[in-house]
GROMACS .gro file of C-alpha atoms in nm:
model
  202
    1MET     CA    1   0.035  -0.477   0.182
    2ASP     CA    2  -0.032  -0.829  -0.011
    3SER     CA    3  -0.170  -0.792  -0.359
    4ARG     CA    4  -0.410  -1.086  -0.344
    5ASN     CA    5  -0.588  -0.928  -0.107
    6ILE     CA    6  -0.597  -0.541  -0.216
    7ALA     CA    7  -0.823  -0.372  -0.490
    8LEU     CA    8  -0.730  -0.084  -0.717
    9ILE     CA    9  -1.112  -0.004  -0.886
   10VAL     CA   10  -1.018   0.288  -1.143
   11HIS     CA   11  -1.436   0.429  -1.251
   12PRO     CA   12  -1.568   0.512  -1.544
   13THR     CA   13  -1.316   0.310  -1.726
   14LEU     CA   14  -1.349   0.261  -2.168
   15ARG     CA   15  -1.587   0.033  -2.264
   16GLN     CA   16  -1.311  -0.184  -2.429
   17ASP     CA   17  -1.182  -0.254  -2.092
   18LYS     CA   18  -1.458  -0.439  -1.975
   19ASN     CA   19  -1.344  -0.823  -2.003
   20ARG     CA   20  -0.978  -0.657  -1.798
   21CYS     CA   21  -1.141  -0.391  -1.558
   22PRO     CA   22  -1.372  -0.473  -1.260
   23GLN     CA   23  -1.775  -0.308  -1.351
   24VAL     CA   24  -1.940  -0.092  -1.131
   25SER     CA   25  -2.288  -0.047  -1.110
   26LYS     CA   26  -2.395   0.266  -1.095
   27GLY     CA   27  -2.645   0.202  -0.781
   28ASP     CA   28  -2.288   0.124  -0.581
   29TYR     CA   29  -2.074   0.393  -0.759
   30GLN     CA   30  -2.296   0.623  -0.587
   31LEU     CA   31  -2.274   0.430  -0.252
   32VAL     CA   32  -1.840   0.419  -0.290
   33ILE     CA   33  -1.857   0.814  -0.365
   34ALA     CA   34  -2.059   0.786  -0.080
   35ARG     CA   35  -1.796   0.566   0.148
   36CYS     CA   36  -1.489   0.873   0.064
   37GLN     CA   37  -1.643   1.134   0.155
   38GLN     CA   38  -1.743   0.989   0.477
   39LEU     CA   39  -1.304   0.948   0.513
   40GLU     CA   40  -1.285   1.322   0.310
   41LYS     CA   41  -1.502   1.444   0.607
   42ARG     CA   42  -1.247   1.265   0.864
   43VAL     CA   43  -0.933   1.314   0.706
   44PHE     CA   44  -0.914   1.663   0.554
   45PRO     CA   45  -1.023   2.019   0.733
   46LYS     CA   46  -1.411   2.153   0.616
   47SER     CA   47  -1.216   2.429   0.415
   48GLU     CA   48  -0.995   2.161   0.186
   49ALA     CA   49  -1.301   1.879   0.192
   50MET     CA   50  -1.417   1.831  -0.178
   51ASP     CA   51  -1.763   1.764  -0.301
   52LEU     CA   52  -1.690   1.440  -0.449
   53SER     CA   53  -2.032   1.388  -0.609
   54LYS     CA   54  -2.049   1.730  -0.801
   55GLU     CA   55  -1.665   1.738  -0.867
   56LEU     CA   56  -1.718   1.345  -1.031
   57ARG     CA   57  -2.047   1.443  -1.270
   58LYS     CA   58  -1.824   1.698  -1.458
   59PRO     CA   59  -1.604   1.468  -1.745
   60ASN     CA   60  -1.285   1.350  -1.827
   61GLN     CA   61  -1.320   1.278  -1.383
   62PHE     CA   62  -1.211   0.954  -1.320
   63LEU     CA   63  -1.205   0.810  -0.959
   64TYR     CA   64  -0.922   0.536  -0.793
   65VAL     CA   65  -1.016   0.412  -0.480
   66VAL     CA   66  -0.787   0.056  -0.334
   67LEU     CA   67  -0.988  -0.162  -0.130
   68GLN     CA   68  -0.915  -0.477   0.109
   69ILE     CA   69  -1.050  -0.802  -0.006
   70PRO     CA   70  -1.095  -1.005   0.296
   71LYS     CA   71  -0.938  -1.435   0.177
   72SER     CA   72  -1.198  -1.600   0.125
   73ALA     CA   73  -1.387  -1.347  -0.081
   74SER     CA   74  -1.315  -1.434  -0.462
   75LYS     CA   75  -1.392  -1.101  -0.588
   76PRO     CA   76  -1.349  -0.756  -0.414
   77ASP     CA   77  -1.735  -0.589  -0.292
   78ILE     CA   78  -1.710  -0.208  -0.371
   79THR     CA   79  -1.939  -0.085  -0.129
   80ARG     CA   80  -1.818  -0.310   0.235
   81ASP     CA   81  -1.501  -0.414   0.211
   82PRO     CA   82  -1.310  -0.183   0.380
   83LEU     CA   83  -1.169   0.175   0.260
   84LEU     CA   84  -0.805   0.184   0.257
   85SER     CA   85  -0.774   0.532   0.013
   86TYR     CA   86  -0.895   0.633  -0.311
   87GLY     CA   87  -0.743   0.945  -0.543
   88VAL     CA   88  -0.992   1.201  -0.788
   89LEU     CA   89  -0.804   1.256  -1.144
   90ALA     CA   90  -0.890   1.492  -1.397
   91PHE     CA   91  -0.785   1.477  -1.757
   92ASN     CA   92  -0.778   1.858  -2.018
   93LYS     CA   93  -0.751   1.710  -2.286
   94VAL     CA   94  -0.681   2.105  -2.418
   95ASP     CA   95  -0.345   2.105  -2.260
   96ALA     CA   96  -0.315   1.727  -2.252
   97VAL     CA   97  -0.257   1.709  -1.884
   98ALA     CA   98  -0.388   1.603  -1.573
   99ARG     CA   99  -0.454   1.690  -1.271
  100ILE     CA  100  -0.464   1.475  -0.922
  101SER     CA  101  -0.653   1.698  -0.724
  102LYS     CA  102  -0.750   1.434  -0.451
  103VAL     CA  103  -0.551   1.129  -0.239
  104CYS     CA  104  -0.684   1.094   0.090
  105THR     CA  105  -0.594   0.788   0.301
  106ASP     CA  106  -0.765   0.609   0.573
  107PRO     CA  107  -0.536   0.712   0.898
  108ARG     CA  108  -0.551   0.318   0.963
  109TYR     CA  109  -0.390   0.229   0.629
  110ARG     CA  110  -0.108   0.452   0.610
  111LYS     CA  111   0.298   0.374   0.512
  112GLN     CA  112   0.120   0.045   0.372
  113GLY     CA  113   0.137   0.171   0.057
  114ALA     CA  114  -0.248   0.197  -0.043
  115GLY     CA  115  -0.209   0.562  -0.133
  116GLU     CA  116   0.125   0.527  -0.347
  117LEU     CA  117  -0.093   0.195  -0.559
  118VAL     CA  118  -0.383   0.506  -0.567
  119VAL     CA  119  -0.091   0.781  -0.767
  120ARG     CA  120   0.091   0.448  -0.909
  121GLY     CA  121  -0.249   0.320  -1.040
  122MET     CA  122  -0.337   0.713  -1.146
  123LEU     CA  123  -0.005   0.735  -1.379
  124THR     CA  124  -0.032   0.381  -1.521
  125SER     CA  125  -0.413   0.424  -1.640
  126VAL     CA  126  -0.302   0.732  -1.844
  127GLY     CA  127  -0.053   0.496  -2.044
  128HIS     CA  128   0.271   0.602  -1.777
  129PRO     CA  129   0.326   0.308  -1.557
  130CYS     CA  130   0.595   0.314  -1.321
  131GLU     CA  131   0.872   0.117  -1.382
  132THR     CA  132   0.971   0.127  -0.960
  133GLY     CA  133   0.810  -0.026  -0.640
  134SER     CA  134   0.721  -0.340  -0.516
  135GLU     CA  135   0.678  -0.640  -0.717
  136GLU     CA  136   0.333  -0.666  -0.502
  137MET     CA  137   0.243  -0.329  -0.624
  138GLN     CA  138   0.359  -0.398  -0.969
  139GLU     CA  139   0.107  -0.692  -0.953
  140SER     CA  140  -0.183  -0.499  -0.878
  141LEU     CA  141  -0.102  -0.308  -1.117
  142ARG     CA  142  -0.080  -0.558  -1.356
  143LEU     CA  143  -0.439  -0.542  -1.485
  144ILE     CA  144  -0.498  -0.197  -1.512
  145CYS     CA  145  -0.696  -0.066  -1.801
  146PRO     CA  146  -0.635   0.284  -1.944
  147ILE     CA  147  -0.857   0.578  -1.930
  148ILE     CA  148  -0.782   0.800  -2.193
  149GLN     CA  149  -0.678   0.763  -2.576
  150THR     CA  150  -0.532   1.062  -2.581
  151LYS     CA  151  -0.163   1.100  -2.564
  152VAL     CA  152  -0.082   1.274  -2.202
  153ALA     CA  153   0.162   1.512  -2.183
  154SER     CA  154   0.224   1.585  -1.801
  155VAL     CA  155   0.048   1.474  -1.465
  156GLN     CA  156   0.041   1.706  -1.224
  157LEU     CA  157  -0.091   1.788  -0.825
  158HIS     CA  158  -0.063   2.061  -0.526
  159VAL     CA  159   0.029   1.918  -0.208
  160ASP     CA  160   0.063   2.149   0.126
  161THR     CA  161   0.484   2.211   0.180
  162GLU     CA  162   0.409   2.108   0.548
  163ARG     CA  163   0.308   1.711   0.470
  164GLN     CA  164   0.671   1.564   0.405
  165ASP     CA  165   0.491   1.227   0.370
  166ALA     CA  166   0.328   1.302   0.115
  167ILE     CA  167   0.639   1.481  -0.083
  168ARG     CA  168   0.816   1.181  -0.054
  169LEU     CA  169   0.530   0.966  -0.167
  170TYR     CA  170   0.444   1.187  -0.512
  171THR     CA  171   0.873   1.209  -0.480
  172ARG     CA  172   0.871   0.786  -0.542
  173CYS     CA  173   0.635   0.784  -0.827
  174GLY     CA  174   0.826   1.048  -1.002
  175PHE     CA  175   0.716   1.397  -0.907
  176VAL     CA  176   0.919   1.689  -0.933
  177LYS     CA  177   0.849   2.006  -0.705
  178LYS     CA  178   0.750   2.292  -1.005
  179THR     CA  179   0.679   2.590  -0.765
  180GLU     CA  180   0.588   2.699  -0.425
  181ILE     CA  181   0.278   2.895  -0.443
  182GLN     CA  182   0.240   3.104  -0.133
  183GLY     CA  183  -0.119   3.103   0.073
  184TYR     CA  184  -0.289   2.821  -0.195
  185TYR     CA  185  -0.468   2.626   0.088
  186ALA     CA  186  -0.445   2.902   0.377
  187GLU     CA  187  -0.305   3.283   0.509
  188ASN     CA  188   0.053   3.155   0.595
  189ARG     CA  189  -0.017   2.779   0.441
  190ASN     CA  190   0.193   2.703   0.111
  191ALA     CA  191   0.158   2.448  -0.187
  192PHE     CA  192   0.407   2.298  -0.421
  193LEU     CA  193   0.330   2.234  -0.772
  194MET     CA  194   0.452   1.872  -0.858
  195SER     CA  195   0.517   1.730  -1.214
  196ARG     CA  196   0.529   1.436  -1.362
  197SER     CA  197   0.609   1.539  -1.775
  198PHE     CA  198   0.602   1.292  -2.066
  199ILE     CA  199   0.855   1.265  -2.393
  200PHE     CA  200   0.654   1.148  -2.665
  201LEU     CA  201   0.896   0.953  -2.908
  202GLY     CA  202   0.855   0.865  -3.244
   0.00000   0.00000   0.00000
């Protein structure tokens, strides 16, 4: 994955970081949510599909989008550039836990680093960047700005026990399995609760 032709856009972001992060108009934000929703319906069964428009209206919900920028373009076009992957992160101020509620990658772009960029972008934006990853990955993450001013104690997620590629991705990003939840998705479809916890010094 060539970082020069990839854009990771996070929305919303802190106002003071507007000079560092690509700005997204309200209209364009709704258009990209619709694009993500279309991908969601293609990739996930109806029983697991998330109503992104409804979900992202809730407080402390953040959308991460990875786009492929044409080589001739000077900046990303969030409404037209190929959508490789997206993710949704929610933050609970009460327990200082961020939860990854969705990561979805277009099947045509899997195993190219787009989903990993979404997850690493989430960790970076809550103040816990990954120390590992390719130079291209680190370059893409360099401009990610903070979205939460409160210290985040851990990031958690659920993943289907049969989705080995996804489990390997989360493991590479520092997540560990905490427990297996029987029937989380449906009868005979279990989930691992995975978590990445952080220690605060001082």
